[in-house]
Amino acid sequence: MPAPAVRPARVLSGIQPTADSFHIGNHLGALREWVRMQDTHDAYYVVVDQHAITVDHDPALLRQRTLVSFAQLLAIGLDPERCTVFVQSHVPEHSQLAWVLECQTGFGEASRMTQFKDKSQKGGADRSTVGLFTYPILQAADILIYQADAVPVGEDQRQHLELTRDLASRFNTNFGDTLTVPQAMFVKETAKIVDLADPTSKMSKSSPSGCAFLLDSDAVLAKKFKSAVTDSEREIRFDPAEKPGVSNLLTMQQAITGVTMESLVAGYEGRGYGDLKADTAEVVISFIRPIRERVVELMEHPDELRRLMGHGAAKARETARHTLAAVYDAVGFVAIPGE
Ligand code: TYM
């Protein structure tokens, strides 16, 4: 008898289209793992445009950034035939499930989410939207609607992943086993790439001078690495706590070239920070250049991009609608024929 087919574990992850370009932190912290996992997992990857409207935004810019985000995912190596890559607003089941989950989330529980606290403190409580407040619940829905087993993310998503697990378990306790409780997956050595200009904070698009964007030109990248902040010592060693700037450069090189940290550091004996910065710039630039060139090509054919978005959305909805039907049934909504 043939062995029963085993379903490969399913993963889901998402990224916001809130910048003109992704950065090397997104890539080494998360996206690279996405590419690897399309061959080992049943993988779903989503550009979360609905999350992007939780703060002030410009509609034309959002449209452009959603297209360029999707193009970047293809350019880094996601293949629409080997994974399901799509845009959140094309799959209405996410927000339908989010409503049900909101009705399972405590007000205090949602108030404790640090990302909300940070962002609302910056903008002032009155200017923060309810959408920003419920952001993590929509994120939970993104994951749970696909019954994902695991979620590859950077460290900054830890708390949202905990909430997702809590909501799935609570739903199952209250209404019977319906949702898969997912595991968070952090890529250990690259889970946090820090800012080039301020190595005490994570690399982020909100601080462009310390951020190496995938769509930055070679010259801009070279300049950012040349001015990378290090420390007042001279020794090149991997020590993220004491030497965050130096360690960050080493981490990037190591992640891209695949050499061991030990031999990378050994190669710098007797050499200075100038060499480390120049080498890292070269490694990063050669890594990023083909991605940027591919994005430019893809953006010349927006209709083809939209066609691929449609293809991804259709695949995603096929899975999402089954989960939503099970959830609606579990909470007691009446099903009508043909739905
Ligand atoms: P976002 O768009 O801020 O970031 C996308 C992914 O990149 C990782 N990342 C980093 N990793 C290492 N170093 C950095 N400096 C760095 N900056 C960002 C993030 O951890 C993330 O994995 N809320 C999510 C988007 C989201 C989502 C989801 C993620 C919505 N729904 C469902 C997973 C599953 C966010 O804002 O990621």
Short mmCIF file of C-alpha atoms and ligand atoms in Angstrom, two decimals:
data_model
loop_
_atom_site.label_atom_id
_atom_site.label_comp_id
_atom_site.label_asym_id
_atom_site.label_seq_id
_atom_site.Cartn_x
_atom_site.Cartn_y
_atom_site.Cartn_z
CA MET A 1 0.00 0.00 0.00
CA PRO A 2 1.37 3.46 -0.80
CA ALA A 3 2.30 5.49 2.27
CA PRO A 4 -0.31 8.15 3.06
CA ALA A 5 0.75 11.57 1.72
CA VAL A 6 2.09 13.75 4.51
CA ARG A 7 1.17 17.41 4.16
CA PRO A 8 4.33 19.54 4.43
CA ALA A 9 4.14 21.96 7.33
CA ARG A 10 2.47 25.21 6.37
CA VAL A 11 4.09 28.59 6.99
CA LEU A 12 2.72 32.08 6.63
CA SER A 13 4.43 35.41 6.89
CA GLY A 14 3.69 39.01 5.98
CA ILE A 15 5.34 42.33 5.29
CA GLN A 16 3.94 45.87 5.20
CA PRO A 17 4.10 47.94 2.00
CA THR A 18 4.92 51.06 4.00
CA ALA A 19 8.22 52.02 2.36
CA ASP A 20 9.42 52.60 -1.19
CA SER A 21 11.76 49.66 -0.66
CA PHE A 22 12.40 46.78 1.74
CA HIS A 23 15.71 46.89 3.59
CA ILE A 24 18.50 44.45 4.30
CA GLY A 25 17.08 43.91 7.83
CA ASN A 26 13.80 42.66 6.37
CA HIS A 27 15.72 40.53 3.91
CA LEU A 28 18.24 38.87 6.22
CA GLY A 29 15.86 38.79 9.20
CA ALA A 30 12.89 37.31 7.39
CA LEU A 31 12.60 37.34 3.61
CA ARG A 32 15.58 35.11 2.93
CA GLU A 33 14.00 32.45 5.04
CA TRP A 34 10.78 32.87 3.07
CA VAL A 35 12.64 32.01 -0.13
CA ARG A 36 14.22 28.91 1.43
CA MET A 37 10.94 27.70 2.84
CA GLN A 38 9.06 27.68 -0.44
CA ASP A 39 10.83 24.39 -1.19
CA THR A 40 10.40 22.75 2.20
CA HIS A 41 6.98 24.03 3.25
CA ASP A 42 3.53 24.83 1.97
CA ALA A 43 4.29 28.55 2.09
CA TYR A 44 1.97 31.59 2.10
CA TYR A 45 3.41 35.09 1.88
CA VAL A 46 1.35 38.23 2.04
CA VAL A 47 1.84 41.93 1.42
CA VAL A 48 -0.28 43.39 4.23
CA ASP A 49 -1.79 46.50 2.66
CA GLN A 50 -4.67 46.58 5.16
CA HIS A 51 -2.17 46.94 8.00
CA ALA A 52 -0.60 49.85 6.13
CA ILE A 53 -3.74 52.02 6.49
CA THR A 54 -3.69 51.89 10.31
CA VAL A 55 -1.60 55.08 10.21
CA ASP A 56 -1.91 58.16 7.97
CA HIS A 57 -1.22 57.25 4.37
CA ASP A 58 -1.45 58.53 0.84
CA PRO A 59 -3.63 56.31 -1.43
CA ALA A 60 -1.53 56.75 -4.59
CA LEU A 61 1.64 56.00 -2.66
CA LEU A 62 0.12 52.91 -1.05
CA ARG A 63 -0.91 51.58 -4.47
CA GLN A 64 2.61 52.15 -5.80
CA ARG A 65 4.27 50.63 -2.74
CA THR A 66 2.05 47.55 -2.82
CA LEU A 67 3.10 46.93 -6.43
CA VAL A 68 6.78 47.51 -5.70
CA SER A 69 6.62 45.33 -2.56
CA PHE A 70 5.11 42.49 -4.56
CA ALA A 71 7.77 43.01 -7.25
CA GLN A 72 10.50 42.83 -4.60
CA LEU A 73 9.15 39.54 -3.27
CA LEU A 74 9.37 38.07 -6.76
CA ALA A 75 12.80 39.63 -7.31
CA ILE A 76 14.28 38.06 -4.18
CA GLY A 77 13.24 34.67 -5.50
CA LEU A 78 9.67 33.86 -4.50
CA ASP A 79 8.11 31.81 -7.27
CA PRO A 80 4.28 32.04 -7.58
CA GLU A 81 4.24 28.36 -8.63
CA ARG A 82 6.22 27.13 -5.60
CA CYS A 83 4.49 29.27 -2.97
CA THR A 84 1.36 31.36 -2.57
CA VAL A 85 2.30 35.03 -2.73
CA PHE A 86 -0.53 37.56 -2.58
CA VAL A 87 -1.93 40.84 -1.27
CA GLN A 88 -4.02 40.93 1.92
CA SER A 89 -6.90 43.11 0.67
CA HIS A 90 -7.54 40.61 -2.15
CA VAL A 91 -8.54 37.99 0.40
CA PRO A 92 -11.50 39.34 2.40
CA GLU A 93 -11.49 36.29 4.70
CA HIS A 94 -8.65 37.88 6.74
CA SER A 95 -10.80 40.74 7.96
CA GLN A 96 -13.83 38.48 8.35
CA LEU A 97 -11.88 36.24 10.72
CA ALA A 98 -10.36 39.30 12.43
CA TRP A 99 -13.84 40.40 13.54
CA VAL A 100 -14.50 37.05 15.19
CA LEU A 101 -11.10 37.16 16.91
CA GLU A 102 -11.68 40.74 18.09
CA CYS A 103 -14.70 39.39 19.93
CA GLN A 104 -12.34 36.96 21.72
CA THR A 105 -9.71 39.55 22.68
CA GLY A 106 -9.73 41.37 26.00
CA PHE A 107 -9.51 45.15 25.84
CA GLY A 108 -6.68 45.11 28.41
CA GLU A 109 -4.90 42.37 26.49
CA ALA A 110 -4.92 44.45 23.28
CA SER A 111 -3.84 47.55 25.24
CA ARG A 112 -0.67 45.79 26.39
CA MET A 113 0.73 45.37 22.87
CA THR A 114 3.97 47.36 22.87
CA GLN A 115 3.87 48.28 19.19
CA PHE A 116 0.52 49.98 19.74
CA LYS A 117 1.80 51.71 22.85
CA ASP A 118 4.90 53.00 21.01
CA LYS A 119 3.09 54.16 17.90
CA SER A 120 0.16 55.73 19.77
CA GLN A 121 2.50 57.55 22.14
CA LYS A 122 4.33 59.03 19.18
CA GLY A 123 1.14 60.23 17.44
CA GLY A 124 -0.92 61.01 20.56
CA ALA A 125 -3.83 58.87 21.81
CA ASP A 126 -6.49 60.99 20.06
CA ARG A 127 -4.83 60.63 16.69
CA SER A 128 -4.38 56.85 16.99
CA THR A 129 -7.00 54.88 15.13
CA VAL A 130 -8.99 51.91 16.36
CA GLY A 131 -7.39 50.10 13.41
CA LEU A 132 -3.96 50.63 14.95
CA PHE A 133 -5.33 49.25 18.20
CA THR A 134 -6.71 46.10 16.57
CA TYR A 135 -3.70 45.70 14.25
CA PRO A 136 -2.33 42.62 16.10
CA ILE A 137 -5.70 40.89 15.86
CA LEU A 138 -5.77 41.31 12.07
CA GLN A 139 -2.22 39.91 12.11
CA ALA A 140 -3.47 36.91 14.10
CA ALA A 141 -6.21 36.44 11.49
CA ASP A 142 -3.62 36.56 8.67
CA ILE A 143 -1.92 33.59 10.27
CA LEU A 144 -4.84 31.57 11.61
CA ILE A 145 -6.96 31.79 8.44
CA TYR A 146 -4.36 29.52 6.76
CA GLN A 147 -3.98 27.16 9.73
CA ALA A 148 -0.25 27.93 9.57
CA ASP A 149 2.01 25.66 11.62
CA ALA A 150 4.83 28.19 11.81
CA VAL A 151 5.49 31.88 11.22
CA PRO A 152 9.01 33.00 10.20
CA VAL A 153 9.52 36.52 11.59
CA GLY A 154 12.07 38.82 13.18
CA GLU A 155 12.31 39.30 16.96
CA ASP A 156 10.14 42.42 16.89
CA GLN A 157 7.08 40.28 16.12
CA ARG A 158 7.41 38.06 19.21
CA GLN A 159 4.59 39.67 21.16
CA HIS A 160 2.16 39.59 18.22
CA LEU A 161 2.92 35.91 17.76
CA GLU A 162 2.20 35.23 21.43
CA LEU A 163 -1.17 36.95 21.07
CA THR A 164 -1.89 34.87 17.95
CA ARG A 165 -1.18 31.65 19.85
CA ASP A 166 -3.32 32.78 22.79
CA LEU A 167 -6.23 33.65 20.53
CA ALA A 168 -6.06 30.33 18.67
CA SER A 169 -5.96 28.34 21.92
CA ARG A 170 -8.77 30.40 23.44
CA PHE A 171 -10.93 29.94 20.37
CA ASN A 172 -10.37 26.18 20.49
CA THR A 173 -11.19 26.03 24.20
CA ASN A 174 -14.37 28.08 23.77
CA PHE A 175 -15.71 26.58 20.54
CA GLY A 176 -13.92 23.26 19.97
CA ASP A 177 -10.73 22.45 18.05
CA THR A 178 -10.82 24.62 14.92
CA LEU A 179 -7.59 26.61 14.61
CA THR A 180 -3.96 25.46 14.42
CA VAL A 181 -1.83 27.03 17.17
CA PRO A 182 1.25 28.27 15.27
CA GLN A 183 4.90 28.38 16.33
CA ALA A 184 6.98 31.50 15.89
CA MET A 185 10.22 30.85 13.96
CA PHE A 186 13.11 33.25 14.57
CA VAL A 187 16.24 33.02 12.45
CA LYS A 188 18.78 33.04 15.25
CA GLU A 189 21.90 34.66 13.92
CA THR A 190 20.20 37.25 11.73
CA ALA A 191 16.99 37.88 13.64
CA LYS A 192 18.00 41.45 14.35
CA ILE A 193 19.93 43.69 11.97
CA VAL A 194 20.58 47.05 13.61
CA ASP A 195 20.69 50.59 12.27
CA LEU A 196 23.99 51.55 10.60
CA ALA A 197 23.93 55.04 12.07
CA ASP A 198 22.60 54.03 15.50
CA PRO A 199 23.50 50.41 16.32
CA THR A 200 21.44 50.50 19.52
CA SER A 201 18.17 50.38 17.55
CA LYS A 202 16.94 47.95 14.94
CA MET A 203 17.31 48.85 11.30
CA SER A 204 14.12 50.54 10.22
CA LYS A 205 12.79 52.51 7.28
CA SER A 206 11.91 55.33 9.69
CA SER A 207 15.63 56.15 10.00
CA PRO A 208 16.73 56.23 6.33
CA SER A 209 20.35 57.27 6.89
CA GLY A 210 21.08 54.08 8.84
CA CYS A 211 18.96 51.85 6.64
CA ALA A 212 20.29 49.90 3.65
CA PHE A 213 17.33 49.69 1.26
CA LEU A 214 17.19 46.99 -1.41
CA LEU A 215 16.44 49.68 -3.98
CA ASP A 216 19.23 52.06 -2.92
CA SER A 217 21.81 52.72 -5.66
CA ASP A 218 25.32 51.27 -5.29
CA ALA A 219 26.67 54.76 -4.53
CA VAL A 220 24.13 55.43 -1.78
CA LEU A 221 24.78 52.04 -0.20
CA ALA A 222 28.55 52.58 -0.32
CA LYS A 223 28.12 55.91 1.47
CA LYS A 224 25.85 54.48 4.18
CA PHE A 225 28.33 51.71 4.96
CA LYS A 226 31.29 54.05 4.90
CA SER A 227 29.64 56.19 7.57
CA ALA A 228 28.44 53.21 9.64
CA VAL A 229 28.87 53.90 13.36
CA THR A 230 31.24 51.49 15.13
CA ASP A 231 33.00 52.23 18.46
CA SER A 232 36.15 53.83 19.81
CA GLU A 233 38.16 50.56 20.06
CA ARG A 234 40.11 49.01 17.21
CA GLU A 235 39.50 45.31 17.70
CA ILE A 236 37.22 43.43 15.30
CA ARG A 237 35.32 40.77 17.22
CA PHE A 238 31.76 39.50 17.33
CA ASP A 239 30.18 40.85 20.50
CA PRO A 240 26.67 42.27 19.92
CA ALA A 241 26.32 43.59 23.50
CA GLU A 242 29.64 45.47 23.70
CA LYS A 243 30.25 46.13 20.02
CA PRO A 244 26.84 46.36 18.31
CA GLY A 245 28.06 48.32 15.25
CA VAL A 246 30.98 46.03 14.43
CA SER A 247 28.93 42.91 15.15
CA ASN A 248 26.16 44.13 12.87
CA LEU A 249 28.58 44.46 9.93
CA LEU A 250 30.01 41.02 10.66
CA THR A 251 26.50 39.55 10.92
CA MET A 252 25.53 40.92 7.51
CA GLN A 253 28.67 39.59 5.86
CA GLN A 254 28.33 36.25 7.53
CA ALA A 255 24.65 35.92 6.60
CA ILE A 256 25.30 36.75 2.95
CA THR A 257 28.56 34.84 2.36
CA GLY A 258 27.79 31.86 4.61
CA VAL A 259 31.32 31.67 6.06
CA THR A 260 31.56 30.88 9.76
CA MET A 261 31.81 33.82 12.14
CA GLU A 262 35.07 32.39 13.46
CA SER A 263 36.87 32.41 10.13
CA LEU A 264 35.35 35.76 9.16
CA VAL A 265 36.69 37.37 12.34
CA ALA A 266 40.05 35.61 11.95
CA GLY A 267 40.40 37.20 8.51
CA TYR A 268 40.35 40.64 10.13
CA GLU A 269 43.32 40.11 12.39
CA GLY A 270 45.59 43.13 12.10
CA ARG A 271 43.05 45.01 9.95
CA GLY A 272 40.89 48.02 10.83
CA TYR A 273 37.28 49.18 10.82
CA GLY A 274 37.77 50.88 7.44
CA ASP A 275 38.41 47.49 5.82
CA LEU A 276 35.45 45.92 7.61
CA LYS A 277 33.12 48.66 6.38
CA ALA A 278 34.44 48.54 2.80
CA ASP A 279 34.20 44.73 2.63
CA THR A 280 30.69 44.73 4.07
CA ALA A 281 29.61 47.40 1.58
CA GLU A 282 30.96 45.31 -1.28
CA VAL A 283 29.28 42.11 -0.09
CA VAL A 284 25.94 43.83 0.47
CA ILE A 285 26.06 45.75 -2.82
CA SER A 286 26.78 42.64 -4.91
CA PHE A 287 23.98 40.86 -3.09
CA ILE A 288 21.44 43.63 -3.60
CA ARG A 289 22.27 44.77 -7.15
CA PRO A 290 20.60 41.88 -9.08
CA ILE A 291 17.49 42.22 -6.89
CA ARG A 292 17.22 45.92 -7.70
CA GLU A 293 17.68 45.27 -11.42
CA ARG A 294 14.97 42.62 -11.42
CA VAL A 295 12.55 44.95 -9.60
CA VAL A 296 13.07 47.62 -12.26
CA GLU A 297 12.23 45.05 -14.98
CA LEU A 298 9.14 43.79 -13.16
CA MET A 299 7.82 47.31 -12.55
CA GLU A 300 7.85 47.90 -16.31
CA HIS A 301 4.97 45.38 -16.54
CA PRO A 302 2.38 46.33 -13.91
CA ASP A 303 -0.37 44.35 -15.67
CA GLU A 304 1.68 41.18 -15.32
CA LEU A 305 2.23 41.96 -11.64
CA ARG A 306 -1.52 42.39 -11.15
CA ARG A 307 -2.13 39.09 -12.96
CA LEU A 308 0.26 37.33 -10.60
CA MET A 309 -1.46 39.00 -7.63
CA GLY A 310 -4.76 37.57 -8.88
CA HIS A 311 -3.22 34.12 -9.21
CA GLY A 312 -1.93 34.27 -5.61
CA ALA A 313 -5.21 35.59 -4.24
CA ALA A 314 -7.20 32.78 -5.88
CA LYS A 315 -4.89 30.15 -4.35
CA ALA A 316 -5.00 31.83 -0.94
CA ARG A 317 -8.81 32.14 -0.91
CA GLU A 318 -9.18 28.45 -1.64
CA THR A 319 -7.58 27.71 1.76
CA ALA A 320 -8.96 30.73 3.61
CA ARG A 321 -12.61 30.07 2.83
CA HIS A 322 -12.46 26.59 4.42
CA THR A 323 -11.12 28.00 7.69
CA LEU A 324 -13.66 30.80 7.72
CA ALA A 325 -16.52 28.33 7.13
CA ALA A 326 -15.29 26.19 10.05
CA VAL A 327 -14.96 29.25 12.30
CA TYR A 328 -18.39 30.60 11.38
CA ASP A 329 -19.90 27.20 12.05
CA ALA A 330 -18.09 26.90 15.39
CA VAL A 331 -19.34 30.26 16.66
CA GLY A 332 -22.91 29.49 15.61
CA PHE A 333 -23.50 31.50 12.42
CA VAL A 334 -26.19 29.91 10.24
CA ALA A 335 -24.87 28.60 6.93
CA ILE A 336 -26.93 29.22 3.79
CA PRO A 337 -27.00 26.86 0.79
CA GLY A 338 -24.22 27.27 -1.76
CA GLU A 339 -21.88 29.19 0.55
P1 TYM B 1 7.26 44.44 8.97
O1 TYM B 1 6.62 44.81 7.67
O2 TYM B 1 7.66 45.56 9.88
O3 TYM B 1 8.55 43.55 8.72
C1 TYM B 1 8.55 42.37 7.90
C2 TYM B 1 9.48 41.31 8.49
O4 TYM B 1 10.82 41.82 8.59
C3 TYM B 1 11.30 41.64 9.92
N1 TYM B 1 12.20 42.79 10.24
C4 TYM B 1 13.46 42.66 10.67
N2 TYM B 1 14.22 41.58 10.90
C5 TYM B 1 15.48 41.78 11.30
N3 TYM B 1 16.04 42.98 11.50
C6 TYM B 1 15.31 44.11 11.29
N4 TYM B 1 15.87 45.30 11.49
C7 TYM B 1 13.96 43.98 10.85
N5 TYM B 1 12.96 44.85 10.54
C8 TYM B 1 11.89 44.10 10.18
C9 TYM B 1 10.06 41.64 10.79
O5 TYM B 1 10.26 40.97 12.01
C10 TYM B 1 9.07 40.90 9.92
O6 TYM B 1 9.21 39.50 10.06
N6 TYM B 1 3.34 43.13 11.74
C11 TYM B 1 4.23 42.68 10.69
C12 TYM B 1 3.56 42.35 9.38
C13 TYM B 1 2.54 41.26 9.44
C14 TYM B 1 2.81 39.87 9.63
C15 TYM B 1 1.55 39.24 9.55
C16 TYM B 1 3.97 39.13 9.86
C17 TYM B 1 1.21 41.39 9.28
N7 TYM B 1 0.61 40.17 9.34
C18 TYM B 1 1.44 37.83 9.70
C19 TYM B 1 3.86 37.76 10.00
C20 TYM B 1 2.61 37.12 9.94
C21 TYM B 1 5.21 43.80 10.41
O7 TYM B 1 4.94 44.97 10.68
O8 TYM B 1 6.34 43.41 9.76
#
